[in-house]
């Protein structure tokens, strides 16, 4: 599946062969081209042939007035288009074509899916809490017993890498429960996302182990700083910001006391560097950074956009991914960023969305096989608090995502039901497609 990342060459080549027309003139069979890439519309590609009246309805619903029509790639002829224009038809209403509908899941299938989701939630929540607890123990022991701290770190990463490699393809899973230890929550998020991204980039077990250690210990130097500087809830003064940035060198120093390998220390040292030289402490550029360092820099920045420090406003996961791609693309390696976008999906877990039927939902896990159709929990006004309605959009072509929404755009009762705690926390779990393939083999 292609994203807008790959569409620019085709756009330049075909724009001269296109005609700008009103959305009201669109018909099934027309090949169209949308402006702005995937961050501005809910379709997997910016250029495609219209196959259903529902796609036209979605274009109207997101406020699009005109699109580019490519006659050479269309199944609708110019003469047919002229007839449509002369007849000046009223805008099409939302039509569900019988041929495109699918059978609804049975009640038993729904219940089985919900049980799977709740079991996954419990399992991932416990793994996250165990990992956060292990990190807190490492932070306590590292100054007085650095070798013991190293053994604890390696034991944790051994378990994580083994789980990642033995479960089959894994996906990012959103945790529903709140986490009290904010510094540990950030570390575990970075560790989980770094391992998943490393796997997506083809790293093998030894490399994943080194990357995982780097991710787990990247902020360890903050134990040497006052809490209001290490985890600031408000903007820091210039002097305090200078001290805050010292945590990178302090983390490397503690890693040296633990006897960590040089490639791990290098990655830790680079977790705030940027490929364009705008990072710190050394203002390195891409060619000077290791692959592990580039991975850490990207996932660390993503988590801080979603779970910020320094009093900055939080972005939704969808906004964070779009921002990294659209506004900060030059800060990261192209291949690493593209793999991250594919891994997280267009609507990463934790994204609040409005579906095409106008209902609201929360994305709970993503799968690279379906970047535009993740699993979501939907809100129903008649649901009891805590009751789960889980939808697999990959199996619901009639019910796609219209747009992402900010928490402030939702009524309070909807937000309390879907996202009762603002912090975004992740763990990895076997991808649903992989689970189903395993069941079919059994």
GROMACS .gro file of C-alpha atoms in nm:
model
  442
    1UNK     CA    1   0.000   0.000   0.000
    2UNK     CA    2   0.133   0.341  -0.091
    3UNK     CA    3   0.110   0.652   0.117
    4UNK     CA    4   0.133   1.013   0.006
    5UNK     CA    5   0.506   0.974   0.069
    6UNK     CA    6   0.540   0.801  -0.270
    7UNK     CA    7   0.284   0.993  -0.471
    8UNK     CA    8   0.468   1.315  -0.561
    9UNK     CA    9   0.636   1.187  -0.879
   10UNK     CA   10   0.309   1.057  -1.020
   11UNK     CA   11   0.134   1.381  -0.925
   12UNK     CA   12   0.383   1.593  -1.120
   13UNK     CA   13   0.357   1.365  -1.424
   14UNK     CA   14  -0.022   1.360  -1.441
   15UNK     CA   15  -0.128   1.708  -1.330
   16UNK     CA   16  -0.094   1.843  -1.685
   17UNK     CA   17  -0.330   1.568  -1.809
   18UNK     CA   18  -0.601   1.641  -1.553
   19UNK     CA   19  -0.912   1.857  -1.544
   20UNK     CA   20  -1.023   2.044  -1.231
   21UNK     CA   21  -1.390   1.956  -1.171
   22UNK     CA   22  -1.649   1.994  -0.897
   23UNK     CA   23  -1.699   1.706  -0.654
   24UNK     CA   24  -2.069   1.721  -0.750
   25UNK     CA   25  -1.973   1.614  -1.103
   26UNK     CA   26  -1.798   1.296  -0.989
   27UNK     CA   27  -1.924   0.953  -1.096
   28UNK     CA   28  -1.817   0.596  -1.033
   29UNK     CA   29  -1.542   0.502  -1.278
   30UNK     CA   30  -1.364   0.839  -1.278
   31UNK     CA   31  -0.996   0.844  -1.193
   32UNK     CA   32  -0.922   1.137  -0.962
   33UNK     CA   33  -0.629   1.305  -0.793
   34UNK     CA   34  -0.653   1.471  -0.451
   35UNK     CA   35  -0.433   1.751  -0.323
   36UNK     CA   36  -0.230   1.743  -0.003
   37UNK     CA   37  -0.144   1.377   0.058
   38UNK     CA   38  -0.288   1.131   0.309
   39UNK     CA   39  -0.283   1.371   0.605
   40UNK     CA   40  -0.566   1.573   0.444
   41UNK     CA   41  -0.806   1.293   0.351
   42UNK     CA   42  -0.900   0.942   0.467
   43UNK     CA   43  -0.806   0.754   0.149
   44UNK     CA   44  -0.500   0.526   0.125
   45UNK     CA   45  -0.374   0.697  -0.192
   46UNK     CA   46  -0.411   1.047  -0.332
   47UNK     CA   47  -0.482   0.914  -0.684
   48UNK     CA   48  -0.742   0.642  -0.745
   49UNK     CA   49  -1.044   0.538  -0.951
   50UNK     CA   50  -1.379   0.592  -0.781
   51UNK     CA   51  -1.538   0.252  -0.722
   52UNK     CA   52  -1.833   0.342  -0.499
   53UNK     CA   53  -2.077   0.631  -0.444
   54UNK     CA   54  -1.968   0.616  -0.078
   55UNK     CA   55  -1.627   0.757  -0.175
   56UNK     CA   56  -1.796   1.060  -0.330
   57UNK     CA   57  -2.004   1.102  -0.016
   58UNK     CA   58  -1.686   1.101   0.197
   59UNK     CA   59  -1.525   1.365  -0.026
   60UNK     CA   60  -1.825   1.592   0.028
   61UNK     CA   61  -1.830   1.522   0.399
   62UNK     CA   62  -1.468   1.631   0.452
   63UNK     CA   63  -1.545   1.958   0.274
   64UNK     CA   64  -1.361   1.896  -0.053
   65UNK     CA   65  -1.506   2.114  -0.332
   66UNK     CA   66  -1.294   2.024  -0.635
   67UNK     CA   67  -1.065   1.742  -0.747
   68UNK     CA   68  -0.855   1.670  -1.053
   69UNK     CA   69  -1.014   1.430  -1.300
   70UNK     CA   70  -0.787   1.224  -1.531
   71UNK     CA   71  -0.984   1.120  -1.844
   72UNK     CA   72  -0.709   0.892  -1.976
   73UNK     CA   73  -0.729   0.668  -1.668
   74UNK     CA   74  -1.105   0.681  -1.624
   75UNK     CA   75  -1.377   0.437  -1.723
   76UNK     CA   76  -1.617   0.730  -1.774
   77UNK     CA   77  -1.582   0.885  -2.120
   78UNK     CA   78  -1.572   1.258  -2.193
   79UNK     CA   79  -1.908   1.238  -2.373
   80UNK     CA   80  -2.064   1.076  -2.068
   81UNK     CA   81  -1.920   1.349  -1.849
   82UNK     CA   82  -2.068   1.613  -2.082
   83UNK     CA   83  -2.411   1.452  -2.050
   84UNK     CA   84  -2.379   1.456  -1.672
   85UNK     CA   85  -2.287   1.824  -1.680
   86UNK     CA   86  -2.579   1.917  -1.909
   87UNK     CA   87  -2.830   1.733  -1.693
   88UNK     CA   88  -2.704   1.916  -1.380
   89UNK     CA   89  -2.800   1.636  -1.143
   90UNK     CA   90  -2.860   1.696  -0.773
   91UNK     CA   91  -2.573   1.590  -0.546
   92UNK     CA   92  -2.567   1.219  -0.474
   93UNK     CA   93  -2.687   1.117  -0.130
   94UNK     CA   94  -2.506   0.858   0.076
   95UNK     CA   95  -2.588   0.527  -0.094
   96UNK     CA   96  -2.494   0.181   0.034
   97UNK     CA   97  -2.462  -0.042  -0.269
   98UNK     CA   98  -2.599  -0.389  -0.194
   99UNK     CA   99  -2.309  -0.542  -0.379
  100UNK     CA  100  -2.060  -0.372  -0.148
  101UNK     CA  101  -2.223  -0.460   0.184
  102UNK     CA  102  -2.102  -0.749   0.395
  103UNK     CA  103  -2.267  -0.976   0.642
  104UNK     CA  104  -2.259  -0.844   0.996
  105UNK     CA  105  -2.070  -1.051   1.252
  106UNK     CA  106  -2.279  -1.277   1.464
  107UNK     CA  107  -2.335  -1.198   1.830
  108UNK     CA  108  -2.114  -1.494   1.924
  109UNK     CA  109  -1.833  -1.361   1.703
  110UNK     CA  110  -1.868  -1.017   1.863
  111UNK     CA  111  -1.842  -1.165   2.210
  112UNK     CA  112  -1.538  -1.369   2.113
  113UNK     CA  113  -1.367  -1.060   1.972
  114UNK     CA  114  -1.441  -0.862   2.288
  115UNK     CA  115  -1.303  -1.143   2.507
  116UNK     CA  116  -0.984  -1.144   2.299
  117UNK     CA  117  -0.952  -0.769   2.333
  118UNK     CA  118  -1.003  -0.769   2.710
  119UNK     CA  119  -0.755  -1.055   2.753
  120UNK     CA  120  -0.501  -0.866   2.540
  121UNK     CA  121  -0.559  -0.552   2.746
  122UNK     CA  122  -0.495  -0.737   3.070
  123UNK     CA  123  -0.185  -0.910   2.934
  124UNK     CA  124  -0.032  -0.594   2.785
  125UNK     CA  125  -0.118  -0.386   3.092
  126UNK     CA  126   0.062  -0.634   3.317
  127UNK     CA  127   0.367  -0.643   3.090
  128UNK     CA  128   0.379  -0.265   3.082
  129UNK     CA  129   0.353  -0.241   3.463
  130UNK     CA  130   0.622  -0.508   3.505
  131UNK     CA  131   0.853  -0.324   3.263
  132UNK     CA  132   0.793   0.010   3.437
  133UNK     CA  133   0.863  -0.151   3.774
  134UNK     CA  134   1.185  -0.305   3.644
  135UNK     CA  135   1.300   0.033   3.514
  136UNK     CA  136   1.229   0.196   3.851
  137UNK     CA  137   1.440  -0.073   4.021
  138UNK     CA  138   1.723  -0.010   3.775
  139UNK     CA  139   1.705   0.365   3.845
  140UNK     CA  140   1.734   0.296   4.220
  141UNK     CA  141   2.025   0.050   4.190
  142UNK     CA  142   2.235   0.207   3.915
  143UNK     CA  143   2.445   0.440   4.132
  144UNK     CA  144   2.529   0.191   4.408
  145UNK     CA  145   2.512  -0.137   4.214
  146UNK     CA  146   2.566  -0.065   3.843
  147UNK     CA  147   2.636  -0.428   3.750
  148UNK     CA  148   2.317  -0.542   3.918
  149UNK     CA  149   2.130  -0.270   3.731
  150UNK     CA  150   2.280  -0.393   3.404
  151UNK     CA  151   2.170  -0.752   3.473
  152UNK     CA  152   1.817  -0.630   3.547
  153UNK     CA  153   1.810  -0.433   3.221
  154UNK     CA  154   1.940  -0.723   3.014
  155UNK     CA  155   1.693  -0.967   3.172
  156UNK     CA  156   1.402  -0.738   3.086
  157UNK     CA  157   1.513  -0.685   2.727
  158UNK     CA  158   1.579  -1.059   2.683
  159UNK     CA  159   1.215  -1.126   2.771
  160UNK     CA  160   1.087  -0.846   2.543
  161UNK     CA  161   1.293  -0.951   2.241
  162UNK     CA  162   1.199  -1.316   2.290
  163UNK     CA  163   0.830  -1.223   2.307
  164UNK     CA  164   0.863  -1.005   1.999
  165UNK     CA  165   1.034  -1.273   1.791
  166UNK     CA  166   0.825  -1.573   1.899
  167UNK     CA  167   0.476  -1.423   1.871
  168UNK     CA  168   0.492  -1.369   1.497
  169UNK     CA  169   0.425  -1.024   1.344
  170UNK     CA  170   0.339  -0.784   1.625
  171UNK     CA  171   0.138  -0.462   1.633
  172UNK     CA  172   0.119  -0.155   1.856
  173UNK     CA  173  -0.150  -0.189   2.123
  174UNK     CA  174  -0.299   0.099   2.323
  175UNK     CA  175  -0.331   0.051   2.699
  176UNK     CA  176  -0.658   0.161   2.856
  177UNK     CA  177  -0.544   0.201   3.217
  178UNK     CA  178  -0.362   0.498   3.365
  179UNK     CA  179   0.006   0.473   3.460
  180UNK     CA  180   0.127   0.655   3.770
  181UNK     CA  181   0.501   0.656   3.702
  182UNK     CA  182   0.531   0.910   3.423
  183UNK     CA  183   0.908   0.887   3.371
  184UNK     CA  184   0.893   0.508   3.359
  185UNK     CA  185   0.592   0.521   3.125
  186UNK     CA  186   0.789   0.731   2.876
  187UNK     CA  187   1.082   0.490   2.891
  188UNK     CA  188   0.863   0.184   2.833
  189UNK     CA  189   0.685   0.356   2.542
  190UNK     CA  190   1.020   0.435   2.379
  191UNK     CA  191   1.144   0.081   2.439
  192UNK     CA  192   0.829  -0.077   2.289
  193UNK     CA  193   0.819   0.149   1.982
  194UNK     CA  194   1.195   0.121   1.924
  195UNK     CA  195   1.183  -0.260   1.930
  196UNK     CA  196   0.886  -0.270   1.693
  197UNK     CA  197   1.050  -0.022   1.458
  198UNK     CA  198   1.379  -0.211   1.471
  199UNK     CA  199   1.197  -0.530   1.379
  200UNK     CA  200   1.019  -0.349   1.094
  201UNK     CA  201   1.360  -0.237   0.965
  202UNK     CA  202   1.486  -0.596   0.963
  203UNK     CA  203   1.706  -0.602   1.273
  204UNK     CA  204   1.786  -0.949   1.412
  205UNK     CA  205   1.785  -1.065   1.773
  206UNK     CA  206   2.132  -0.938   1.880
  207UNK     CA  207   2.068  -0.595   1.724
  208UNK     CA  208   1.721  -0.577   1.877
  209UNK     CA  209   1.872  -0.657   2.215
  210UNK     CA  210   2.124  -0.373   2.186
  211UNK     CA  211   1.858  -0.134   2.060
  212UNK     CA  212   1.626  -0.235   2.343
  213UNK     CA  213   1.893  -0.171   2.608
  214UNK     CA  214   1.962   0.171   2.452
  215UNK     CA  215   1.591   0.259   2.456
  216UNK     CA  216   1.536   0.138   2.811
  217UNK     CA  217   1.830   0.336   2.950
  218UNK     CA  218   1.823   0.646   2.727
  219UNK     CA  219   1.691   0.875   3.004
  220UNK     CA  220   1.864   0.708   3.300
  221UNK     CA  221   2.076   1.017   3.368
  222UNK     CA  222   1.764   1.199   3.489
  223UNK     CA  223   1.808   1.023   3.825
  224UNK     CA  224   2.091   1.274   3.883
  225UNK     CA  225   1.862   1.576   3.833
  226UNK     CA  226   1.600   1.738   4.059
  227UNK     CA  227   1.252   1.608   3.977
  228UNK     CA  228   1.123   1.948   3.859
  229UNK     CA  229   1.402   1.952   3.598
  230UNK     CA  230   1.402   1.582   3.510
  231UNK     CA  231   1.024   1.572   3.447
  232UNK     CA  232   0.916   1.936   3.421
  233UNK     CA  233   0.547   2.009   3.406
  234UNK     CA  234   0.606   2.369   3.296
  235UNK     CA  235   0.850   2.567   3.087
  236UNK     CA  236   1.204   2.575   3.228
  237UNK     CA  237   1.424   2.877   3.276
  238UNK     CA  238   1.732   2.894   3.049
  239UNK     CA  239   1.955   2.771   3.333
  240UNK     CA  240   1.723   2.481   3.416
  241UNK     CA  241   1.691   2.393   3.047
  242UNK     CA  242   2.070   2.375   3.028
  243UNK     CA  243   2.066   2.136   3.323
  244UNK     CA  244   1.787   1.934   3.165
  245UNK     CA  245   1.995   1.880   2.852
  246UNK     CA  246   2.276   1.744   3.067
  247UNK     CA  247   2.073   1.427   3.119
  248UNK     CA  248   2.209   1.293   2.788
  249UNK     CA  249   2.571   1.301   2.910
  250UNK     CA  250   2.467   1.176   3.254
  251UNK     CA  251   2.291   0.878   3.093
  252UNK     CA  252   2.605   0.793   2.896
  253UNK     CA  253   2.818   0.821   3.212
  254UNK     CA  254   2.591   0.583   3.403
  255UNK     CA  255   2.596   0.347   3.105
  256UNK     CA  256   2.975   0.347   3.117
  257UNK     CA  257   2.964   0.257   3.487
  258UNK     CA  258   2.736  -0.033   3.395
  259UNK     CA  259   2.990  -0.149   3.135
  260UNK     CA  260   2.752  -0.115   2.841
  261UNK     CA  261   2.888  -0.174   2.487
  262UNK     CA  262   3.000   0.126   2.283
  263UNK     CA  263   2.718   0.096   2.027
  264UNK     CA  264   2.462   0.116   2.309
  265UNK     CA  265   2.635   0.420   2.458
  266UNK     CA  266   2.643   0.588   2.116
  267UNK     CA  267   2.269   0.536   2.066
  268UNK     CA  268   2.196   0.675   2.414
  269UNK     CA  269   2.412   0.977   2.336
  270UNK     CA  270   2.217   1.043   2.014
  271UNK     CA  271   1.856   1.013   2.133
  272UNK     CA  272   1.804   1.392   2.110
  273UNK     CA  273   2.005   1.445   1.789
  274UNK     CA  274   1.829   1.526   1.460
  275UNK     CA  275   1.933   1.442   1.105
  276UNK     CA  276   1.936   1.812   1.007
  277UNK     CA  277   2.173   1.913   1.288
  278UNK     CA  278   1.904   2.081   1.502
  279UNK     CA  279   1.929   1.836   1.791
  280UNK     CA  280   2.153   1.828   2.097
  281UNK     CA  281   2.407   1.799   2.253
  282UNK     CA  282   2.642   1.770   1.951
  283UNK     CA  283   2.416   1.891   1.663
  284UNK     CA  284   2.497   1.582   1.458
  285UNK     CA  285   2.362   1.526   1.108
  286UNK     CA  286   2.223   1.203   0.964
  287UNK     CA  287   2.555   1.070   0.835
  288UNK     CA  288   2.703   1.102   1.184
  289UNK     CA  289   2.423   0.907   1.357
  290UNK     CA  290   2.394   0.533   1.407
  291UNK     CA  291   2.079   0.349   1.304
  292UNK     CA  292   1.993   0.285   1.668
  293UNK     CA  293   2.040   0.654   1.743
  294UNK     CA  294   1.811   0.750   1.455
  295UNK     CA  295   1.544   0.508   1.577
  296UNK     CA  296   1.565   0.639   1.934
  297UNK     CA  297   1.554   1.002   1.822
  298UNK     CA  298   1.236   0.939   1.621
  299UNK     CA  299   1.036   0.737   1.873
  300UNK     CA  300   1.149   0.960   2.161
  301UNK     CA  301   1.025   1.266   1.974
  302UNK     CA  302   0.695   1.097   1.884
  303UNK     CA  303   0.622   1.005   2.246
  304UNK     CA  304   0.706   1.356   2.364
  305UNK     CA  305   0.463   1.501   2.111
  306UNK     CA  306   0.188   1.280   2.254
  307UNK     CA  307   0.302   1.298   2.619
  308UNK     CA  308   0.486   1.632   2.640
  309UNK     CA  309   0.702   1.795   2.905
  310UNK     CA  310   0.771   2.165   2.962
  311UNK     CA  311   0.401   2.259   2.965
  312UNK     CA  312   0.361   2.203   2.591
  313UNK     CA  313   0.016   2.101   2.460
  314UNK     CA  314  -0.025   1.733   2.377
  315UNK     CA  315  -0.081   1.625   2.017
  316UNK     CA  316  -0.308   1.339   1.924
  317UNK     CA  317  -0.116   1.036   1.786
  318UNK     CA  318  -0.253   1.115   1.438
  319UNK     CA  319  -0.133   1.476   1.467
  320UNK     CA  320   0.205   1.358   1.595
  321UNK     CA  321   0.264   1.123   1.300
  322UNK     CA  322   0.142   1.386   1.052
  323UNK     CA  323   0.367   1.648   1.214
  324UNK     CA  324   0.673   1.425   1.197
  325UNK     CA  325   0.608   1.351   0.830
  326UNK     CA  326   0.488   1.690   0.709
  327UNK     CA  327   0.675   1.941   0.927
  328UNK     CA  328   0.981   1.762   1.063
  329UNK     CA  329   1.064   1.525   0.779
  330UNK     CA  330   1.414   1.666   0.739
  331UNK     CA  331   1.490   1.586   1.104
  332UNK     CA  332   1.484   1.209   1.050
  333UNK     CA  333   1.624   0.947   0.817
  334UNK     CA  334   1.383   0.893   0.527
  335UNK     CA  335   1.376   0.512   0.551
  336UNK     CA  336   1.335   0.511   0.929
  337UNK     CA  337   1.052   0.766   0.915
  338UNK     CA  338   0.871   0.579   0.634
  339UNK     CA  339   0.892   0.252   0.829
  340UNK     CA  340   0.757   0.428   1.138
  341UNK     CA  341   0.459   0.570   0.948
  342UNK     CA  342   0.378   0.226   0.805
  343UNK     CA  343   0.410   0.069   1.150
  344UNK     CA  344   0.189   0.319   1.331
  345UNK     CA  345  -0.067   0.356   1.054
  346UNK     CA  346  -0.232   0.678   0.947
  347UNK     CA  347  -0.442   0.661   1.265
  348UNK     CA  348  -0.208   0.534   1.541
  349UNK     CA  349  -0.345   0.376   1.860
  350UNK     CA  350  -0.479   0.646   2.090
  351UNK     CA  351  -0.628   0.849   1.804
  352UNK     CA  352  -0.986   0.964   1.849
  353UNK     CA  353  -1.177   0.942   1.522
  354UNK     CA  354  -1.515   1.013   1.368
  355UNK     CA  355  -1.648   0.730   1.152
  356UNK     CA  356  -1.837   0.780   0.828
  357UNK     CA  357  -2.166   0.716   1.013
  358UNK     CA  358  -2.082   1.019   1.235
  359UNK     CA  359  -2.016   0.807   1.547
  360UNK     CA  360  -1.696   0.854   1.751
  361UNK     CA  361  -1.437   0.587   1.827
  362UNK     CA  362  -1.090   0.531   1.973
  363UNK     CA  363  -0.817   0.347   1.781
  364UNK     CA  364  -0.683   0.072   2.007
  365UNK     CA  365  -0.438  -0.115   1.788
  366UNK     CA  366  -0.283  -0.083   1.446
  367UNK     CA  367  -0.160  -0.332   1.191
  368UNK     CA  368   0.074  -0.242   0.902
  369UNK     CA  369  -0.146  -0.458   0.678
  370UNK     CA  370  -0.438  -0.216   0.729
  371UNK     CA  371  -0.295   0.133   0.795
  372UNK     CA  372  -0.632   0.301   0.731
  373UNK     CA  373  -0.851   0.038   0.898
  374UNK     CA  374  -0.737  -0.025   1.254
  375UNK     CA  375  -0.936  -0.178   1.537
  376UNK     CA  376  -1.145   0.078   1.724
  377UNK     CA  377  -1.368   0.101   2.029
  378UNK     CA  378  -1.684   0.287   1.940
  379UNK     CA  379  -1.906   0.501   2.160
  380UNK     CA  380  -2.277   0.430   2.191
  381UNK     CA  381  -2.499   0.651   2.401
  382UNK     CA  382  -2.687   0.348   2.534
  383UNK     CA  383  -2.372   0.165   2.648
  384UNK     CA  384  -2.303   0.125   3.018
  385UNK     CA  385  -1.979   0.285   3.137
  386UNK     CA  386  -1.694   0.046   3.077
  387UNK     CA  387  -1.886  -0.163   2.822
  388UNK     CA  388  -1.677  -0.229   2.514
  389UNK     CA  389  -1.795  -0.228   2.153
  390UNK     CA  390  -1.496  -0.330   1.943
  391UNK     CA  391  -1.500  -0.287   1.564
  392UNK     CA  392  -1.249  -0.435   1.322
  393UNK     CA  393  -1.261  -0.182   1.040
  394UNK     CA  394  -1.059  -0.413   0.817
  395UNK     CA  395  -1.371  -0.631   0.812
  396UNK     CA  396  -1.613  -0.339   0.777
  397UNK     CA  397  -1.578  -0.177   0.433
  398UNK     CA  398  -1.907   0.001   0.503
  399UNK     CA  399  -1.768   0.176   0.811
  400UNK     CA  400  -1.441   0.363   0.756
  401UNK     CA  401  -1.277   0.656   0.931
  402UNK     CA  402  -1.388   1.000   0.818
  403UNK     CA  403  -1.135   1.208   1.015
  404UNK     CA  404  -0.938   1.229   1.337
  405UNK     CA  405  -1.068   1.457   1.612
  406UNK     CA  406  -0.916   1.634   1.911
  407UNK     CA  407  -1.032   1.546   2.263
  408UNK     CA  408  -1.175   1.899   2.301
  409UNK     CA  409  -1.407   1.834   2.005
  410UNK     CA  410  -1.587   1.550   2.181
  411UNK     CA  411  -1.874   1.581   2.431
  412UNK     CA  412  -1.751   1.512   2.784
  413UNK     CA  413  -1.946   1.186   2.821
  414UNK     CA  414  -1.796   1.053   2.495
  415UNK     CA  415  -1.442   1.145   2.596
  416UNK     CA  416  -1.483   0.993   2.943
  417UNK     CA  417  -1.601   0.668   2.784
  418UNK     CA  418  -1.336   0.643   2.513
  419UNK     CA  419  -1.025   0.801   2.667
  420UNK     CA  420  -1.065   0.849   3.043
  421UNK     CA  421  -0.692   0.917   3.095
  422UNK     CA  422  -0.496   1.152   2.867
  423UNK     CA  423  -0.160   0.974   2.875
  424UNK     CA  424  -0.089   0.754   2.573
  425UNK     CA  425   0.081   0.424   2.667
  426UNK     CA  426   0.171   0.135   2.438
  427UNK     CA  427   0.280  -0.225   2.441
  428UNK     CA  428   0.319  -0.475   2.160
  429UNK     CA  429   0.092  -0.768   2.089
  430UNK     CA  430   0.066  -1.027   1.817
  431UNK     CA  431  -0.097  -0.874   1.511
  432UNK     CA  432  -0.457  -0.986   1.457
  433UNK     CA  433  -0.392  -1.114   1.104
  434UNK     CA  434  -0.111  -1.329   1.241
  435UNK     CA  435  -0.342  -1.468   1.510
  436UNK     CA  436  -0.605  -1.560   1.251
  437UNK     CA  437  -0.353  -1.727   1.021
  438UNK     CA  438  -0.231  -1.936   1.315
  439UNK     CA  439  -0.586  -2.043   1.398
  440UNK     CA  440  -0.653  -2.146   1.039
  441UNK     CA  441  -0.339  -2.364   1.043
  442UNK     CA  442  -0.458  -2.526   1.366
   0.00000   0.00000   0.00000
